Short mmCIF file of C-alpha atoms in Angstrom, two decimals:
data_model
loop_
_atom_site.label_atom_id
_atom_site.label_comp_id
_atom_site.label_asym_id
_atom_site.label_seq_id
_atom_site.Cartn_x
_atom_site.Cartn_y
_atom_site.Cartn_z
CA UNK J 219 36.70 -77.56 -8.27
CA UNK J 220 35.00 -79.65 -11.30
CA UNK J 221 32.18 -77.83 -10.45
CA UNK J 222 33.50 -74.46 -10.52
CA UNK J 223 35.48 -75.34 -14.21
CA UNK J 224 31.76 -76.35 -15.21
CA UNK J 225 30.02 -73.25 -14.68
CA UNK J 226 32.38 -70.68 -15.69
CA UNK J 227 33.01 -73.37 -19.34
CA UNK J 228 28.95 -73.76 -19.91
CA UNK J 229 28.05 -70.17 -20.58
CA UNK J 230 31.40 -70.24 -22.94
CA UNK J 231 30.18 -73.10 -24.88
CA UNK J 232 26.43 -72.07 -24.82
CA UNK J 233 27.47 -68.23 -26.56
CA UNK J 234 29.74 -69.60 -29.02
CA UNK J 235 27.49 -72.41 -30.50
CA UNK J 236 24.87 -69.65 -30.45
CA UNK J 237 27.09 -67.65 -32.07
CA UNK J 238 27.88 -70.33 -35.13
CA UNK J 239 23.81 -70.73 -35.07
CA UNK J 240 23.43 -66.94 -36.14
CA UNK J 241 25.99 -66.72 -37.94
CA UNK J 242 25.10 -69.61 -40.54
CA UNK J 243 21.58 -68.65 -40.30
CA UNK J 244 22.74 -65.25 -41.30
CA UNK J 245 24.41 -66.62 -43.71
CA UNK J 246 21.43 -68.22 -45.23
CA UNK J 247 19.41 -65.32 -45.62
CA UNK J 248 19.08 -61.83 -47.05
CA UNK J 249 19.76 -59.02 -45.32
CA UNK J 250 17.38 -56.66 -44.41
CA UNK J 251 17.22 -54.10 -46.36
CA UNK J 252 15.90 -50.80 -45.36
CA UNK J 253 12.96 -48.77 -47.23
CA UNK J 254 13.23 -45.06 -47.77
CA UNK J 255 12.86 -43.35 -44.73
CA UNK J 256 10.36 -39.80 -44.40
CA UNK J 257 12.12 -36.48 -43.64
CA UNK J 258 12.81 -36.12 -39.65
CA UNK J 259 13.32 -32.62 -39.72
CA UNK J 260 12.90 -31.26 -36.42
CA UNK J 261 13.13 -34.41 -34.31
CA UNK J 262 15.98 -34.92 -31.83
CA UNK J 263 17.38 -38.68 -31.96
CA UNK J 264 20.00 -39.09 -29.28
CA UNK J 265 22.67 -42.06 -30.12
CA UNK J 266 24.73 -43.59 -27.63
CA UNK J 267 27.76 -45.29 -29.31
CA UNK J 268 27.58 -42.68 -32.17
CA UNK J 269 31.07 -42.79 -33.12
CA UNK J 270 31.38 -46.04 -34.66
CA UNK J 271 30.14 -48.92 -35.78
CA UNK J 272 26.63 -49.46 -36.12
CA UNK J 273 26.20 -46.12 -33.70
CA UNK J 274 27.68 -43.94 -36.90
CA UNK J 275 25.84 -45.60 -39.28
CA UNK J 276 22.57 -44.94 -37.37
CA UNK J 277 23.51 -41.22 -36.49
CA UNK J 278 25.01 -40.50 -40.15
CA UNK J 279 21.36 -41.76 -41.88
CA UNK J 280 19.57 -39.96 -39.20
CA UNK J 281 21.03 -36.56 -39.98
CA UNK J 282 21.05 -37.40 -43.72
CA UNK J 283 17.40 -36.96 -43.12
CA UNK J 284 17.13 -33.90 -41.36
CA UNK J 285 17.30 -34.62 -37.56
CA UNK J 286 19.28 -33.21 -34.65
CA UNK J 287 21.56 -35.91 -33.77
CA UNK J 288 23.14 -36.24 -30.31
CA UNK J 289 26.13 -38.46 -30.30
CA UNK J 290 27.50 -40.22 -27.17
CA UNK J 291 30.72 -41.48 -27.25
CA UNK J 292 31.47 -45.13 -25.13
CA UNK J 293 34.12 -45.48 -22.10
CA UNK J 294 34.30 -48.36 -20.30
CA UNK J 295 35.67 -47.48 -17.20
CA UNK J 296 33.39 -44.30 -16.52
CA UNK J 297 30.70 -44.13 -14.17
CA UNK J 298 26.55 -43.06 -15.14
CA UNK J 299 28.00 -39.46 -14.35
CA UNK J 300 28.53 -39.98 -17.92
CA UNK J 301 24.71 -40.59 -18.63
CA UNK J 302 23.28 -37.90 -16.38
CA UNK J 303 25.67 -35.40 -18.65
CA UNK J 304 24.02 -36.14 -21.87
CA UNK J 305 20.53 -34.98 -20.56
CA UNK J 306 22.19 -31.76 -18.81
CA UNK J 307 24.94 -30.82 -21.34
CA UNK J 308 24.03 -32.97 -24.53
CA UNK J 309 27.74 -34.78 -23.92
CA UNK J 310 28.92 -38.73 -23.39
CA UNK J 311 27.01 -41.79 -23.20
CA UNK J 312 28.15 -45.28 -23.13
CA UNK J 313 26.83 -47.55 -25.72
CA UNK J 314 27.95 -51.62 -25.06
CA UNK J 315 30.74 -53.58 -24.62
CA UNK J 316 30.97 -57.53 -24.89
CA UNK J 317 32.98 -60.13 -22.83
CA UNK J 318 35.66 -57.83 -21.14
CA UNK J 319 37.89 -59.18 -18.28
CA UNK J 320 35.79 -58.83 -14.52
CA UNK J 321 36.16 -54.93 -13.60
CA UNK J 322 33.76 -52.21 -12.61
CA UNK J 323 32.58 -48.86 -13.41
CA UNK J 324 33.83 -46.01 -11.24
CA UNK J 325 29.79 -46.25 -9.59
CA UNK J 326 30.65 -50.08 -8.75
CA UNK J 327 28.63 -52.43 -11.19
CA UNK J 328 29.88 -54.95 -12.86
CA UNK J 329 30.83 -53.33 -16.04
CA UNK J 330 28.48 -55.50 -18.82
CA UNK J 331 25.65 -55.13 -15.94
CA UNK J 332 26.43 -51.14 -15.83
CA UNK J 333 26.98 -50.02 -19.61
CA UNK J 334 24.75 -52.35 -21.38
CA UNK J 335 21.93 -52.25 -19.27
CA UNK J 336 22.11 -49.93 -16.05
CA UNK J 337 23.27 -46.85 -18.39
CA UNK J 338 20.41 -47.20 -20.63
CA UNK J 339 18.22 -47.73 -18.49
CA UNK J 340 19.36 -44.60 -16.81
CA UNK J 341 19.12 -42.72 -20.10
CA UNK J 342 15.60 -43.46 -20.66
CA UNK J 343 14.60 -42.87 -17.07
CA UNK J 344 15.88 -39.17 -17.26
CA UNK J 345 14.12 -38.70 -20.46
CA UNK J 346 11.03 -40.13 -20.04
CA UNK J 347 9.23 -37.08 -19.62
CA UNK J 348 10.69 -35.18 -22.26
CA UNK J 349 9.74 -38.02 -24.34
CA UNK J 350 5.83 -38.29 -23.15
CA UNK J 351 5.87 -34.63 -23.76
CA UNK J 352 7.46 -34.72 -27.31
CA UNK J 353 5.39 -37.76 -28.50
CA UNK J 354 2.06 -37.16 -30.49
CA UNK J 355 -0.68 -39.23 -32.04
CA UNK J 356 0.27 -40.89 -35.07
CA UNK J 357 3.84 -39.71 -34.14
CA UNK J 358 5.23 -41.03 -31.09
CA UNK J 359 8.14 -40.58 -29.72
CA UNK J 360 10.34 -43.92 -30.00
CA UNK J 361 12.81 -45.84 -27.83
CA UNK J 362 15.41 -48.53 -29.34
CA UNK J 363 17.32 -50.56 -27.06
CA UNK J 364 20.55 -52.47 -29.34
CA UNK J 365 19.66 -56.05 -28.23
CA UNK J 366 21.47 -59.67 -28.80
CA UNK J 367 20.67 -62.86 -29.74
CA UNK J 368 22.33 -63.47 -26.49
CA UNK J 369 19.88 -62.90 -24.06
CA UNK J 370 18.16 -66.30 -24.97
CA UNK J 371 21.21 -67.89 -23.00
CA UNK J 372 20.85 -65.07 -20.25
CA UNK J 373 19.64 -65.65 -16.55
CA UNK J 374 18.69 -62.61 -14.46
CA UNK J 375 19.33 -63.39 -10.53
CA UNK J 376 18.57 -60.45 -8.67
CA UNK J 377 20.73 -61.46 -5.67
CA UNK J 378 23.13 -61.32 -7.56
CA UNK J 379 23.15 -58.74 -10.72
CA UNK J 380 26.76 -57.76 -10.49
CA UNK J 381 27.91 -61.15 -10.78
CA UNK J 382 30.24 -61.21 -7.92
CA UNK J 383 29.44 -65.47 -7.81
CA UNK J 384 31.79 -67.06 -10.26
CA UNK J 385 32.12 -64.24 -12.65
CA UNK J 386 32.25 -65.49 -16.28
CA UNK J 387 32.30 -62.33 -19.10
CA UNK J 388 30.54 -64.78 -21.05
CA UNK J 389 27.64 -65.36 -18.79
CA UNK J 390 27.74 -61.47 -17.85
CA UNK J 391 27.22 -60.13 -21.35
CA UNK J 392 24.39 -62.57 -21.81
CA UNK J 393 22.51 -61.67 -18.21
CA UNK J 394 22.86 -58.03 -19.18
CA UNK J 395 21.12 -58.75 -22.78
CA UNK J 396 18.79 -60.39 -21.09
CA UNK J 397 17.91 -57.48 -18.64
CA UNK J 398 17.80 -54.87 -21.64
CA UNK J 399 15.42 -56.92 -23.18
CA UNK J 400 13.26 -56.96 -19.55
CA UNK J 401 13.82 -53.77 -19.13
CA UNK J 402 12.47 -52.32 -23.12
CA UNK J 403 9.32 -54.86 -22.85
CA UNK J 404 7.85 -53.86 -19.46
CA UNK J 405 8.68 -49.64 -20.51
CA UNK J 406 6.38 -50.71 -23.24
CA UNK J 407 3.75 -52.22 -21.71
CA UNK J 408 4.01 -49.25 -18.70
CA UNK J 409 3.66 -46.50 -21.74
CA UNK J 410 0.78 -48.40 -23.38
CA UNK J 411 -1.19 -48.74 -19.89
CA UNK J 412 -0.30 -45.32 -19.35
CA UNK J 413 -2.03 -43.84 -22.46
CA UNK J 414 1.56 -42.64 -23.62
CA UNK J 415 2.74 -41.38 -26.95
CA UNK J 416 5.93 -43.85 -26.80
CA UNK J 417 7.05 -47.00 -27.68
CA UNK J 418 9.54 -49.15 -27.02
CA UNK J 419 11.56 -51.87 -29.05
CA UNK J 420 14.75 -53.58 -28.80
CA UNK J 421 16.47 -54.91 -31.94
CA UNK J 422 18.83 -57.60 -32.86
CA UNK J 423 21.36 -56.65 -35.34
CA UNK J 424 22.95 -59.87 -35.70
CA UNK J 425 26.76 -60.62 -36.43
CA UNK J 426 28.27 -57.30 -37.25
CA UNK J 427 31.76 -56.41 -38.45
CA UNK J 428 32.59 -53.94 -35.32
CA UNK J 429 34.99 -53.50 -32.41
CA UNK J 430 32.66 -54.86 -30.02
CA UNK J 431 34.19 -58.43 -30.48
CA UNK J 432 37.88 -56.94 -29.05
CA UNK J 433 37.77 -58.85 -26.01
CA UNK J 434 37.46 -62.13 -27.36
CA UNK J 435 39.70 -65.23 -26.21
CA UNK J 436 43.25 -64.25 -28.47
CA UNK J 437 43.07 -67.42 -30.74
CA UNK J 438 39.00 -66.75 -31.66
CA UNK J 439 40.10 -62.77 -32.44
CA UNK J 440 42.90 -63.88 -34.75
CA UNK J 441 40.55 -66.51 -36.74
CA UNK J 442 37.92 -63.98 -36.32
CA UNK J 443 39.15 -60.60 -37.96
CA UNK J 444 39.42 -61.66 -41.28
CA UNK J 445 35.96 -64.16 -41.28
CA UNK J 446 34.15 -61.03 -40.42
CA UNK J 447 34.85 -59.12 -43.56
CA UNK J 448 33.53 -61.72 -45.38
CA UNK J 449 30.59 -63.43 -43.31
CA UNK J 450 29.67 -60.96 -40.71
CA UNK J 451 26.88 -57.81 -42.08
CA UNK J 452 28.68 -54.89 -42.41
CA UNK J 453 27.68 -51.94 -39.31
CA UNK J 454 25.30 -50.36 -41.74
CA UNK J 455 23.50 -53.77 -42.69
CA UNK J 456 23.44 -53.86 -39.07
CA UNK J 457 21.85 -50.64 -38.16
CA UNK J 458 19.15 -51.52 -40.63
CA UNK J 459 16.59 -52.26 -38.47
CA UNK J 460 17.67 -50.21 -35.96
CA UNK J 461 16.46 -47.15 -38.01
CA UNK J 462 13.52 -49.27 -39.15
CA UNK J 463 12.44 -49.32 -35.71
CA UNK J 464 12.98 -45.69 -35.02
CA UNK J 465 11.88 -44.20 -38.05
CA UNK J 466 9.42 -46.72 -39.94
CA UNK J 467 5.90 -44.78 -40.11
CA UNK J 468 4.67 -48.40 -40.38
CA UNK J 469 5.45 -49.14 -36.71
CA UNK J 470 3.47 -46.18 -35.48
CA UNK J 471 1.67 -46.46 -32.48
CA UNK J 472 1.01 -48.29 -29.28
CA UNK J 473 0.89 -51.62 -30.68
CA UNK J 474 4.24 -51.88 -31.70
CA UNK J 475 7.73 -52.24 -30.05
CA UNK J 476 8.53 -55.87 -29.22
CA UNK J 477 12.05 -57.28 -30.15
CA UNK J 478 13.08 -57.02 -33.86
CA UNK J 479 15.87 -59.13 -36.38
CA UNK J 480 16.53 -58.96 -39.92
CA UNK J 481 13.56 -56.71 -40.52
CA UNK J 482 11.00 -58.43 -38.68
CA UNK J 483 9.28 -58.86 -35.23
CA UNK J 484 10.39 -62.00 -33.54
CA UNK J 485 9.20 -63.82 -30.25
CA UNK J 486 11.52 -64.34 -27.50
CA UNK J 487 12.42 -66.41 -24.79
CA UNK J 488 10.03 -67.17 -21.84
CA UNK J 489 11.45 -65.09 -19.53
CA UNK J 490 11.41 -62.06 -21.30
CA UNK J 491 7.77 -62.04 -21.08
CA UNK J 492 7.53 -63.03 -17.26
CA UNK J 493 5.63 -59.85 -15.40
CA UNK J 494 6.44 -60.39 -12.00
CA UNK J 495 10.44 -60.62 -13.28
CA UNK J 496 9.99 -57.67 -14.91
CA UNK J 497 8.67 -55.57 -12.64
CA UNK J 498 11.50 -56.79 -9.87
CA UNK J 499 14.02 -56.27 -12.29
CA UNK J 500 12.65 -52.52 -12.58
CA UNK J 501 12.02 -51.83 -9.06
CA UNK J 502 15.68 -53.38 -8.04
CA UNK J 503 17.15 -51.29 -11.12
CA UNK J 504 15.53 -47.71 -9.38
CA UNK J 505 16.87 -48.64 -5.91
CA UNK J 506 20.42 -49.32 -7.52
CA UNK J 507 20.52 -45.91 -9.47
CA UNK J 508 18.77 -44.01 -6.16
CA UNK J 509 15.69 -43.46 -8.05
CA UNK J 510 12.98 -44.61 -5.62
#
């Protein structure tokens, strides 16, 4: 019983003191601030999560500057029919969700597992050749995965990806951080063996004033509301480097990607940069969506 108490309270304890480590180191430093951005007239950026939050802010500056923006919307409960849409019909995507009571999509994955990292995943997959196709030299085409802080804390079992062992939303959201950030390193490092004209980053946009903290425990969301207006970034501090890393000419070409904060390339955790996890992680994620 102790035991049980134990693991579901460690990955509580472990997210929140990370969370009061970004936060006052956030605090303590500038906020990124981005540069003026070149013209993207006749690019297509599709943006999952468009319709609030840092998601706006990234679609609004995109189309400020000329590009076709596709805007997916975010529902919890539906399935990747969702995702397979927005390549057909240009319609919804889910963007990510954070701590939400144990539940599944209508497809059957646990529901951080399945809209953080299984849908996007998904996404990319479908439009992988469109984006070989679209991206040139000296202008490739570019994919941006909305990472956490949070997948430092994250463990990826493969047994076990939906979590059905002692579910915790705490440990979930962190495992499926975790798996993004898998997942947007090895499509990298695929593209740039490949010869591609893509890259790949995921990016950290630190505490942010959004919805996405809704589903945290009653007494934190009541003390947390009004702290956020005043310590948190604000969504379009947050989707700062998010456009930086989609738009920046100075991150053209194959040696870029990686995983991005505040402005700036930043290493990672160990197993982030394990191949042979990786590559499972990919090959299980293809057999799950009935890709291989």
């Amino acid at each position: 019983m102790l035991s049980a108490v134990w693991i579901y309270l460690l990955p509580v304890l472990k997210l929140y003191l990370l969370g009061l480590k970004v936060l006052l180191a956030q605090l303590f430093s500038r906020p990124f601030r981005l540069p003026v951005m070149p013209r993207q007239d006749g690019k297509v950026a599709i943006v999952t999560g468009g319709g609030r939050g840092i998601g706006f802010e990234v679609a609004r500056h995109m189309a400020g500057l000329g590009a076709h923006v596709i805007i997916g919307g975010k529902n919890e409960q539906e399935g990747l029919a969702a995702v397979r849409r927005i390549c057909e019909e240009h319609k919804e995507a889910k963007a990510g969700v954070m701590l939400i009571p144990e539940s599944r999509t209508e497809d059957g994955f646990e529901q951080h597992f399945g809209v953080n990292y299984l849908g996007h995943f998904l996404l990319t997959w479908l439009l992988l050749d469109k984006l070989k196709a679209s991206g040139k030299c000296h202008n490739f085409s570019r994919v941006v995965n909305v990472s956490s802080s949070a997948h430092r804390i994250g463990n990826i079992r493969l047994n076990d990806l939906n979590s059905c062992q002692c579910y915790s939303a705490h440990a979930a959201y962190c495992h499926s951080k975790l798996a993004q950030l898998l997942f947007s390193s090895h499509l990298h490092q695929d593209l740039q063996s490949g010869g591609f004209p893509v890259s790949s980053f995921a990016v950290d946009p630190g505490m942010v004033d959004t919805a996405l903290y809704h589903h945290l425990w009653t007494p934190l969301r009541l003390a947390q509301s009004p702290m956020a207006h005043l310590l948190f970034k604000t969504p379009a501090e947050g989707a700062a480097t998010v456009l930086y890393a989609a738009l920046s000419p100075a991150l053209e070409g194959e040696c870029e990607g990686g995983y991005w904060a505040n402005g700036c390339k930043e290493m990672t955790t160990p197993p982030t940069f394990d191949p042979q996890l990786q590559l499972s992680l990919w090959e299980t994620s293809l057999q799950l969506l009935g890709l291989q």
